[in-house]
Short mmCIF file of C-alpha atoms and ligand atoms in Angstrom, two decimals:
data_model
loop_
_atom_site.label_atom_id
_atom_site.label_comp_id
_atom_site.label_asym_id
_atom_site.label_seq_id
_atom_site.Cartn_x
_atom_site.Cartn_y
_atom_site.Cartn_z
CA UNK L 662 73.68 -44.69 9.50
CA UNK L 663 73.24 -42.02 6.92
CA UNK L 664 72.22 -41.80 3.31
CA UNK L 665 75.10 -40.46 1.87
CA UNK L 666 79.18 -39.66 2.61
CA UNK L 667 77.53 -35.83 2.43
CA UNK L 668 74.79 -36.22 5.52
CA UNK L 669 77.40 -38.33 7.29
CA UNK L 670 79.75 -35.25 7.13
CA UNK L 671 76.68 -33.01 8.38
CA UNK L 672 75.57 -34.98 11.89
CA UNK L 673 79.45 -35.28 12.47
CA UNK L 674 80.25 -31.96 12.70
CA UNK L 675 77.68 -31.26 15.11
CA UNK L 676 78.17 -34.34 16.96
CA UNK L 677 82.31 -33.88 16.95
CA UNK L 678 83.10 -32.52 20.08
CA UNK L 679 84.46 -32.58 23.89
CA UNK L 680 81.55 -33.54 26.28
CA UNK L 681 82.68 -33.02 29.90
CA UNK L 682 80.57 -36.26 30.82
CA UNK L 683 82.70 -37.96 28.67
CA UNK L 684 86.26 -37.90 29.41
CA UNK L 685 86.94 -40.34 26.47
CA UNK L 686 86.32 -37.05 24.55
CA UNK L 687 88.93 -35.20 26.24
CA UNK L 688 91.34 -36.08 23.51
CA UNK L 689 90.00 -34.89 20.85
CA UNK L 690 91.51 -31.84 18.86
CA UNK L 691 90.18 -28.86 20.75
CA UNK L 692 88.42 -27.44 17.30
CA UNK L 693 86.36 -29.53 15.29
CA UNK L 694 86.56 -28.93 11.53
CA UNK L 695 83.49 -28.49 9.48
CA UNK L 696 83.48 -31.81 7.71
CA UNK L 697 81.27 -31.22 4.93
CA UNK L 698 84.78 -29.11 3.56
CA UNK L 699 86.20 -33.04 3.30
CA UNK L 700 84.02 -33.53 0.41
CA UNK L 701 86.17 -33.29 -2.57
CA UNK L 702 85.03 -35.60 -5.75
CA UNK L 703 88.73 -35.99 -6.74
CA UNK L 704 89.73 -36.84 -3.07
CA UNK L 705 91.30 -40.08 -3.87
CA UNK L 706 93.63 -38.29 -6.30
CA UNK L 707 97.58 -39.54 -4.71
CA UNK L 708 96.36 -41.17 -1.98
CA UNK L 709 98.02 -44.21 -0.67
CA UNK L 710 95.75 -47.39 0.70
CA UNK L 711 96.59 -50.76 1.44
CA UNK L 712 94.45 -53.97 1.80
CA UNK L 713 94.63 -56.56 4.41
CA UNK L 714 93.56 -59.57 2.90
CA UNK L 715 93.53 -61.35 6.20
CA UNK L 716 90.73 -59.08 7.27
CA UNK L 717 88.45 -59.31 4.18
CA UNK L 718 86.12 -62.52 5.14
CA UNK L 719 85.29 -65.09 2.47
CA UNK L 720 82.24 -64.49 0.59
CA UNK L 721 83.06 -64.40 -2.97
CA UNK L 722 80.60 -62.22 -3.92
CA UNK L 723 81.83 -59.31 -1.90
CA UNK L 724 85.56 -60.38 -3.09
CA UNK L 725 84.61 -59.96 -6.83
CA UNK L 726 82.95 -56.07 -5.64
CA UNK L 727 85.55 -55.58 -3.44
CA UNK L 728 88.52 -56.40 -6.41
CA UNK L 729 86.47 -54.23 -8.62
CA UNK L 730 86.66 -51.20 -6.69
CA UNK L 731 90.20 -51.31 -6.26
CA UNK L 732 90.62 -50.74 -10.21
CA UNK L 733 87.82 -48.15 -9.35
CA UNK L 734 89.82 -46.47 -6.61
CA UNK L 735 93.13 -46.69 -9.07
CA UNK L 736 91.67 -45.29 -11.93
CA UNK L 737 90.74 -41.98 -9.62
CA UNK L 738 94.41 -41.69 -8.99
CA UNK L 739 95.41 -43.83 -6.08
CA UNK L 740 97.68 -46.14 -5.44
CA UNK L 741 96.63 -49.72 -3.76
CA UNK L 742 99.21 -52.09 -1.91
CA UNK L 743 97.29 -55.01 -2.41
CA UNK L 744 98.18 -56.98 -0.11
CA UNK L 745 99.24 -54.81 2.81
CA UNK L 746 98.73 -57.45 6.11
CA UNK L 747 98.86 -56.52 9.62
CA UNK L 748 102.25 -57.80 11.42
CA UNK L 749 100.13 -58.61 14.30
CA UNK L 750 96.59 -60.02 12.46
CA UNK L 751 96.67 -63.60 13.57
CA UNK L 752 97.24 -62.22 17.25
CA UNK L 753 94.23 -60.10 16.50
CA UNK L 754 92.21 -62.66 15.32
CA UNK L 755 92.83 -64.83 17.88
CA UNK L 756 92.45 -62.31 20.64
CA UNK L 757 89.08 -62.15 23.21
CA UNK L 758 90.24 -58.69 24.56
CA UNK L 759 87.86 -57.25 22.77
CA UNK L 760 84.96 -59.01 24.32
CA UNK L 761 86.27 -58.14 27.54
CA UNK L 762 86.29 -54.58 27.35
CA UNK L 763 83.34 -54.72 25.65
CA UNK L 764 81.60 -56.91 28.38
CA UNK L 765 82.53 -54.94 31.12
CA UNK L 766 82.28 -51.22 29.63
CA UNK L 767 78.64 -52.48 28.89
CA UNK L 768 77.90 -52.81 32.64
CA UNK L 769 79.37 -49.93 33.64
CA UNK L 770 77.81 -47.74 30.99
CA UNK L 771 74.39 -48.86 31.13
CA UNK L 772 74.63 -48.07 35.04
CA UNK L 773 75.79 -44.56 33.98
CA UNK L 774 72.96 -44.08 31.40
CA UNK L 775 70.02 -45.20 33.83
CA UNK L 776 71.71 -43.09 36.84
CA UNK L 777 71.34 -39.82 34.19
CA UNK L 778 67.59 -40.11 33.15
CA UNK L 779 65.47 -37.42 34.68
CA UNK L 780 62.99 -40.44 35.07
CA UNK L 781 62.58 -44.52 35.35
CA UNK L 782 59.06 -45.80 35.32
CA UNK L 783 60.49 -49.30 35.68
CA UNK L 784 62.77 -48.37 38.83
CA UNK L 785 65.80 -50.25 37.42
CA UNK L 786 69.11 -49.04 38.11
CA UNK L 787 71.62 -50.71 36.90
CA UNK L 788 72.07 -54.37 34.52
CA UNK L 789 71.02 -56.64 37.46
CA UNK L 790 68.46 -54.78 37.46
CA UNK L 791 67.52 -55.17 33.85
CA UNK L 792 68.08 -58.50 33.47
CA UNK L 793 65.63 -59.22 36.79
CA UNK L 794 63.25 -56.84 34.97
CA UNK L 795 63.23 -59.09 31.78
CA UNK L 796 62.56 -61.97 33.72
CA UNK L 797 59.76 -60.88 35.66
CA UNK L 798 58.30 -59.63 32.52
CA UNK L 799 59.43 -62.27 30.15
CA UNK L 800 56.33 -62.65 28.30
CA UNK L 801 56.97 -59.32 26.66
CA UNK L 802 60.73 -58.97 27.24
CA UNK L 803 61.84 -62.31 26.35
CA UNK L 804 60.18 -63.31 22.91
CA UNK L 805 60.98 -67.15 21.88
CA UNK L 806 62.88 -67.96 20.24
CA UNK L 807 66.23 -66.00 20.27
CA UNK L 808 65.85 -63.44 23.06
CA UNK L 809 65.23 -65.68 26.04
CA UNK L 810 68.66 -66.58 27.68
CA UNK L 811 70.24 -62.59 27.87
CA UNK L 812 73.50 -64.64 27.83
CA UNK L 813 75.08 -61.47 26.95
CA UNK L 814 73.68 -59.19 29.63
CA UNK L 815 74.85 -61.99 32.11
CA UNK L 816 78.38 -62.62 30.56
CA UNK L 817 78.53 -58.59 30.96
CA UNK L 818 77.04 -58.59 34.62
CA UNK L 819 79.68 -61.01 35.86
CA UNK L 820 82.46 -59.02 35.09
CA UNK L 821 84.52 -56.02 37.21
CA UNK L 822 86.44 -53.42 36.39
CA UNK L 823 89.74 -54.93 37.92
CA UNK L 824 93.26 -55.56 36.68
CA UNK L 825 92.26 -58.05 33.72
CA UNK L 826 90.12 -55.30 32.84
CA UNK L 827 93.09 -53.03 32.45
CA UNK L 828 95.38 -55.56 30.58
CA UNK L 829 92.68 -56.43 28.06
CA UNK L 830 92.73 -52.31 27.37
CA UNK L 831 96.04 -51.99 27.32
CA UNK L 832 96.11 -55.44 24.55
CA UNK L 833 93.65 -53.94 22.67
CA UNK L 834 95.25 -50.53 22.28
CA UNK L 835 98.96 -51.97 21.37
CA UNK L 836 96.93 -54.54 19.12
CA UNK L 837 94.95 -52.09 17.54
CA UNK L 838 96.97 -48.64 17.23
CA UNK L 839 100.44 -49.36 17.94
CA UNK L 840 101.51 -52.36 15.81
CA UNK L 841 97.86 -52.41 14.09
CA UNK L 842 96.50 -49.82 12.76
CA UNK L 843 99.52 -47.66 13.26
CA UNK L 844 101.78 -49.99 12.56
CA UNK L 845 100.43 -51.12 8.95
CA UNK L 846 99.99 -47.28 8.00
CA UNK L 847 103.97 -47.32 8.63
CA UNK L 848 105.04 -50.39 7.34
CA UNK L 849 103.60 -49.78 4.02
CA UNK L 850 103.57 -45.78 3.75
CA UNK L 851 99.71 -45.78 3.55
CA UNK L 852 97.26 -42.70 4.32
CA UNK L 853 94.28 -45.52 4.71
CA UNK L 854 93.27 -48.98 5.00
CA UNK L 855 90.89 -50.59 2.87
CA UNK L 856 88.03 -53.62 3.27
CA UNK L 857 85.21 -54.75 2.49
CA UNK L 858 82.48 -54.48 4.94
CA UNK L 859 81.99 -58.06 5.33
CA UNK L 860 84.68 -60.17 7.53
CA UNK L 861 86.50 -58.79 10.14
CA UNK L 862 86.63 -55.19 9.07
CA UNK L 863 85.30 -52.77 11.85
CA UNK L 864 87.77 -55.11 14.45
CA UNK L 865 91.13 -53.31 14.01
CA UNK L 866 88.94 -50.03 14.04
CA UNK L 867 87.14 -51.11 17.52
CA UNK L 868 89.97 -51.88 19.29
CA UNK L 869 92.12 -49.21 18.30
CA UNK L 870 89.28 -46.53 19.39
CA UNK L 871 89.71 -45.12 15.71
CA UNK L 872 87.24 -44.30 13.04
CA UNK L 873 86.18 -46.27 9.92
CA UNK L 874 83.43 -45.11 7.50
CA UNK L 875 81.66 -47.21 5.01
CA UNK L 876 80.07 -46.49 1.73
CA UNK L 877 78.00 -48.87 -0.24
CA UNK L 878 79.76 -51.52 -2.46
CA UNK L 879 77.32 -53.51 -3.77
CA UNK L 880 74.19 -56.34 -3.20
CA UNK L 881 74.34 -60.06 -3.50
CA UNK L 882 72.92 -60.99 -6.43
CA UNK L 883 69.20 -62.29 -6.37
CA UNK L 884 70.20 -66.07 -6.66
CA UNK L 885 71.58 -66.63 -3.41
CA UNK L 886 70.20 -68.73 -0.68
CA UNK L 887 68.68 -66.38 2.24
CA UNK L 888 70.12 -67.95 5.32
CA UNK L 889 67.81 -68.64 8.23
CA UNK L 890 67.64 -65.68 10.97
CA UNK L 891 70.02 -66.57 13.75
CA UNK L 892 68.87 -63.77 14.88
CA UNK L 893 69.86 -61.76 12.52
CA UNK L 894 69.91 -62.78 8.42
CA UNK L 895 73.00 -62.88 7.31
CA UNK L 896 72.98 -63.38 3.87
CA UNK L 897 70.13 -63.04 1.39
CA UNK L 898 69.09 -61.92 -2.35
CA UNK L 899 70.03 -57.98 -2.48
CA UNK L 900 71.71 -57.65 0.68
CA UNK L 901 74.08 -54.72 0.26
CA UNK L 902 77.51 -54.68 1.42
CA UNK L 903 79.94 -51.97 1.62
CA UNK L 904 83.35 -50.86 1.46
CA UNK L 905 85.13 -49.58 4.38
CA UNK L 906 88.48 -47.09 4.90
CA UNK L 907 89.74 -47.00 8.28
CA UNK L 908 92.88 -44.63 9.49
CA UNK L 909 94.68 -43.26 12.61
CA UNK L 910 93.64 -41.03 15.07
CA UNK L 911 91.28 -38.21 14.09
CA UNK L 912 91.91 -38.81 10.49
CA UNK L 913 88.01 -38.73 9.98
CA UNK L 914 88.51 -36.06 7.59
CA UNK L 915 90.40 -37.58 5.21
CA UNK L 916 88.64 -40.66 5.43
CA UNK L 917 85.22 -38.31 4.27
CA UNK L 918 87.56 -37.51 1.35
CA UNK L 919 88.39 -40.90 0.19
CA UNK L 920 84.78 -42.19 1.32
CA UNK L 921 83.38 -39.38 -0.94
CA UNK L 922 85.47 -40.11 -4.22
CA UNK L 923 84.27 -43.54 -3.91
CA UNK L 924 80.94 -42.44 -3.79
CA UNK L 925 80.55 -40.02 -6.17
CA UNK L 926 82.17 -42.18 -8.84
CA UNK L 927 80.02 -45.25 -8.36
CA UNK L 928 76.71 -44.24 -7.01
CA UNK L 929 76.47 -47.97 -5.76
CA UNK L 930 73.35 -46.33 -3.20
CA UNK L 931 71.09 -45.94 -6.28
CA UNK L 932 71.75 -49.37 -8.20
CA UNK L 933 69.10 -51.27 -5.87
CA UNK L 934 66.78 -48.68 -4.10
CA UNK L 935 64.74 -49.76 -1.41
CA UNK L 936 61.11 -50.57 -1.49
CA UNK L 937 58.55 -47.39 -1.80
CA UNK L 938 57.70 -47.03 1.66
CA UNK L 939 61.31 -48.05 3.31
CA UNK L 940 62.76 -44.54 1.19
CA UNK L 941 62.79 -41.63 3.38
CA UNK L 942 60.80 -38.31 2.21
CA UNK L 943 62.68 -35.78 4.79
CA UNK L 944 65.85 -34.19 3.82
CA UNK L 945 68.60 -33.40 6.42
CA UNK L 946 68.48 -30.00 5.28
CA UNK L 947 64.97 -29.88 5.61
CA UNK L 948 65.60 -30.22 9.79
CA UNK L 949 68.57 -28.45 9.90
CA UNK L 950 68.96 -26.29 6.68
CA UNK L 951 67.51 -23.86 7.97
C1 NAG K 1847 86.87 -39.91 33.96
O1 NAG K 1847 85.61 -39.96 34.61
C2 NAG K 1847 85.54 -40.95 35.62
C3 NAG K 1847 84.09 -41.01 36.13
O2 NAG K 1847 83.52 -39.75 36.25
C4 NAG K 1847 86.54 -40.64 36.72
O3 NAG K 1847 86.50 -41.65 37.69
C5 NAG K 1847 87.94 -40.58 36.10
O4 NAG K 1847 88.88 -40.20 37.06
C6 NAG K 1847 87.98 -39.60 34.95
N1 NAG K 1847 89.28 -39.69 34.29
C7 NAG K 1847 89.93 -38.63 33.84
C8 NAG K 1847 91.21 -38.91 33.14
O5 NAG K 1847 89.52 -37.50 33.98
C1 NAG K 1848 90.61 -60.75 -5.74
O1 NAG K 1848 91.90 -60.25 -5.90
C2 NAG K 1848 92.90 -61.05 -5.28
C3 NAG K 1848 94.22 -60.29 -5.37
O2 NAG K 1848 94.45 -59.84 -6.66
C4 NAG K 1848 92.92 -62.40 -5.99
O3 NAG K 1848 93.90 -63.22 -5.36
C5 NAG K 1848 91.56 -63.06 -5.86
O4 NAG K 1848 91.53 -64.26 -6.58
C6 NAG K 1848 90.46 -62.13 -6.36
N1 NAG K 1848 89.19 -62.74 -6.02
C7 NAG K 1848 88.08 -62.61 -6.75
C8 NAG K 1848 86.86 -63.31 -6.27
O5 NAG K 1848 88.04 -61.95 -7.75
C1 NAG K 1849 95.13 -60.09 24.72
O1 NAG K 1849 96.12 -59.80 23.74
C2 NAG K 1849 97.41 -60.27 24.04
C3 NAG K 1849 98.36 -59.79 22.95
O2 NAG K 1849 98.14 -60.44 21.75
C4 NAG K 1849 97.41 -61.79 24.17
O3 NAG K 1849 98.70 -62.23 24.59
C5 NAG K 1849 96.36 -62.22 25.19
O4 NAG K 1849 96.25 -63.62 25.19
C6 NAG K 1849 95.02 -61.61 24.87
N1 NAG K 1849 94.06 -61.92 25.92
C7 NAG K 1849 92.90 -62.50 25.66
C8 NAG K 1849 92.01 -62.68 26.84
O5 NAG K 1849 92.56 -62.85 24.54
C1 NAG K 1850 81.58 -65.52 35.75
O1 NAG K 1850 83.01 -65.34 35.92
C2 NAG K 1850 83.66 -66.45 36.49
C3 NAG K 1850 85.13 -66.09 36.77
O2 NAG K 1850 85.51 -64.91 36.15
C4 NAG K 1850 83.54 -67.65 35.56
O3 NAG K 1850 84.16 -68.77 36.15
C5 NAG K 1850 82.05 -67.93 35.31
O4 NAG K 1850 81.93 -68.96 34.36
C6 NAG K 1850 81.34 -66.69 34.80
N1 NAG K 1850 79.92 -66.94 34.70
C7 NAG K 1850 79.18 -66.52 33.66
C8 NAG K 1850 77.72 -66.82 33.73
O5 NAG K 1850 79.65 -65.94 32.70
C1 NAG K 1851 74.16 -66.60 -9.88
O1 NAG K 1851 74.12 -65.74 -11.02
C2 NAG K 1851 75.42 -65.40 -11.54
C3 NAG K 1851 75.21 -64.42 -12.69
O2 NAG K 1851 74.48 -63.31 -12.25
C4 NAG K 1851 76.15 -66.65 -11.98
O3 NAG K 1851 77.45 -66.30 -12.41
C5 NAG K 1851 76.24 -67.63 -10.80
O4 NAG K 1851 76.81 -68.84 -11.25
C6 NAG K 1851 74.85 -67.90 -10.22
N1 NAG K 1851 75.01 -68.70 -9.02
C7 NAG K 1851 74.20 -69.70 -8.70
C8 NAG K 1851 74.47 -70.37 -7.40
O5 NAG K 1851 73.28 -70.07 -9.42
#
């Protein structure tokens, strides 16, 4: 979402914070630190990470990167348990709590959103409203051929916040903090988990409710086949991949730290730059330097 581990650090700090419209946020440390301190080039200097294979997916491309920057990360002074599984992963894997928080936060958050807009042209309220919207306006909400069933928005729709709600929350968080994330951290005395971004890397991170950040790891090499957009592409020549550390609870700091080291010694970002007009001519400083 940003260029670099540096602008990352910027918007965070400003967008750290309790917001009483957000009672989520009412658990956060009451001071937020100014994370742009976090960025330390030898930051990965006796740090301890581990790597759940389970988690990494199977593209050997992204294997080979991701095995390379683990005698990256170990020559700037870390050590790597390699492997360092989840006790729970196969329930994890396995698990559709996930989908049903997800489904039915959707619903209730959208309804939130609309209800705190100054102004609706369209007069919808709420999903049901949105997804009758998109039907009485399918020729421009509804474009053949992959955004025509909103199978989603109606899987979401159905649901209610009611006591399976509640148990799936309560699974996810003992999945994903206590004997996850927590739980791994523990087993294996680690400060951080490591993946690549491919697989099923941001799960643990999702339902735990804690924070991951990703730097670039590298591209798939120019002969690969580009697979057919199902919507979305999801492999083709110079798609770039990344490499993710996840932690605890408000460990974003340290994770900046790590995240940064990485960068800084690899400048993977500038291997494969983007075509002329995709590269952005405004600095973050240039908005908020000032
Ligand atoms: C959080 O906000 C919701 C909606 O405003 C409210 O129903 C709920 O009681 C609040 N929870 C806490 C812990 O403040
Ligand atoms: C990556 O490293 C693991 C663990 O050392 C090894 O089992 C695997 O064969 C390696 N894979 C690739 C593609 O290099
Ligand atoms: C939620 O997670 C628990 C713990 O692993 C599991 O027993 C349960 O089957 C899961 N529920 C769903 C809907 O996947
Ligand atoms: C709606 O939920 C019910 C029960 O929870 C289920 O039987 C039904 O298949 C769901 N329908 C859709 C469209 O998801
Ligand atoms: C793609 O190129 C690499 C070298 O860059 C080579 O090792 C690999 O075998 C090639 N793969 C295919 C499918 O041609």
């Amino acid at each position: 979402m940003a260029r670099s581990v540096a602008d990352a650090a910027a918007i965070l700090t400003i967008i750290s914070g309790r917001d009483p419209l957000d009672n989520f946020t009412f658990a956060q440390p009451p001071v937020v630190p100014d994370f742009s301190k976090a960025l330390k080039p030898n930051g990965l200097k006796g740090v301890r990470l581990g790597v759940p294979r389970l988690f990494q997916g199977s593209d050997k491309n992204i294997i080979a990167a991701f095995n390379a920057s683990i005698e990256i990360i170990r020559g700037l002074g870390a050590t790597v348990v390699d492997p360092a599984e989840f006790p729970d992963a196969e329930e994890i894997l396995a698990s559709n709590n996930e989908t049903i928080v997800l489904d039915t936060d959707f619903k209730v958050d959208v309804k939130n959103y609309i209800s705190g807009l100054l102004k609706v042209p369209t007069g919808v309220t709420d999903l049901a409203d949105l997804i009758a919207f998109n039907i009485a306006h399918a020729d421009e909400e509804l474009i053949p051929p992959f955004y025509t069933d909103q199978s989603e928005f109606i899987e979401s729709e159905n649901t209610t916040v009611d006591a399976a709600y509640f148990a799936a929350l309560a699974a996810d968080k003992d999945l994903g903090q206590t004997r996850g994330i927590d739980g791994t951290l523990k087993k294996f005395n680690l400060d951080a988990i490591l993946l690549p971004s491919d697989g099923f890397t941001t799960g643990p991170a999702a339902i735990a409710g804690y924070p991951i950040v990703t730097v670039p790891l590298g591209f798939q090499p120019d002969n690969v086949t580009a697979t057919a957009a199902n919507p979305v592409i999801e492999n083709a020549p110079g798609l770039p991949f990344g490499l993710a550390f996840m932690g605890t609870a408000f460990s974003e700091f340290d994770l900046i730290t790590y995240a940064f080291a990485y960068e800084q010694a690899t400048h993977t970002r500038l291997k494969r730059l983007a075509f002329p007009a995709a590269i952005p001519k405004t600095q973050l400083q240039d908005v908020i330097g000032k």
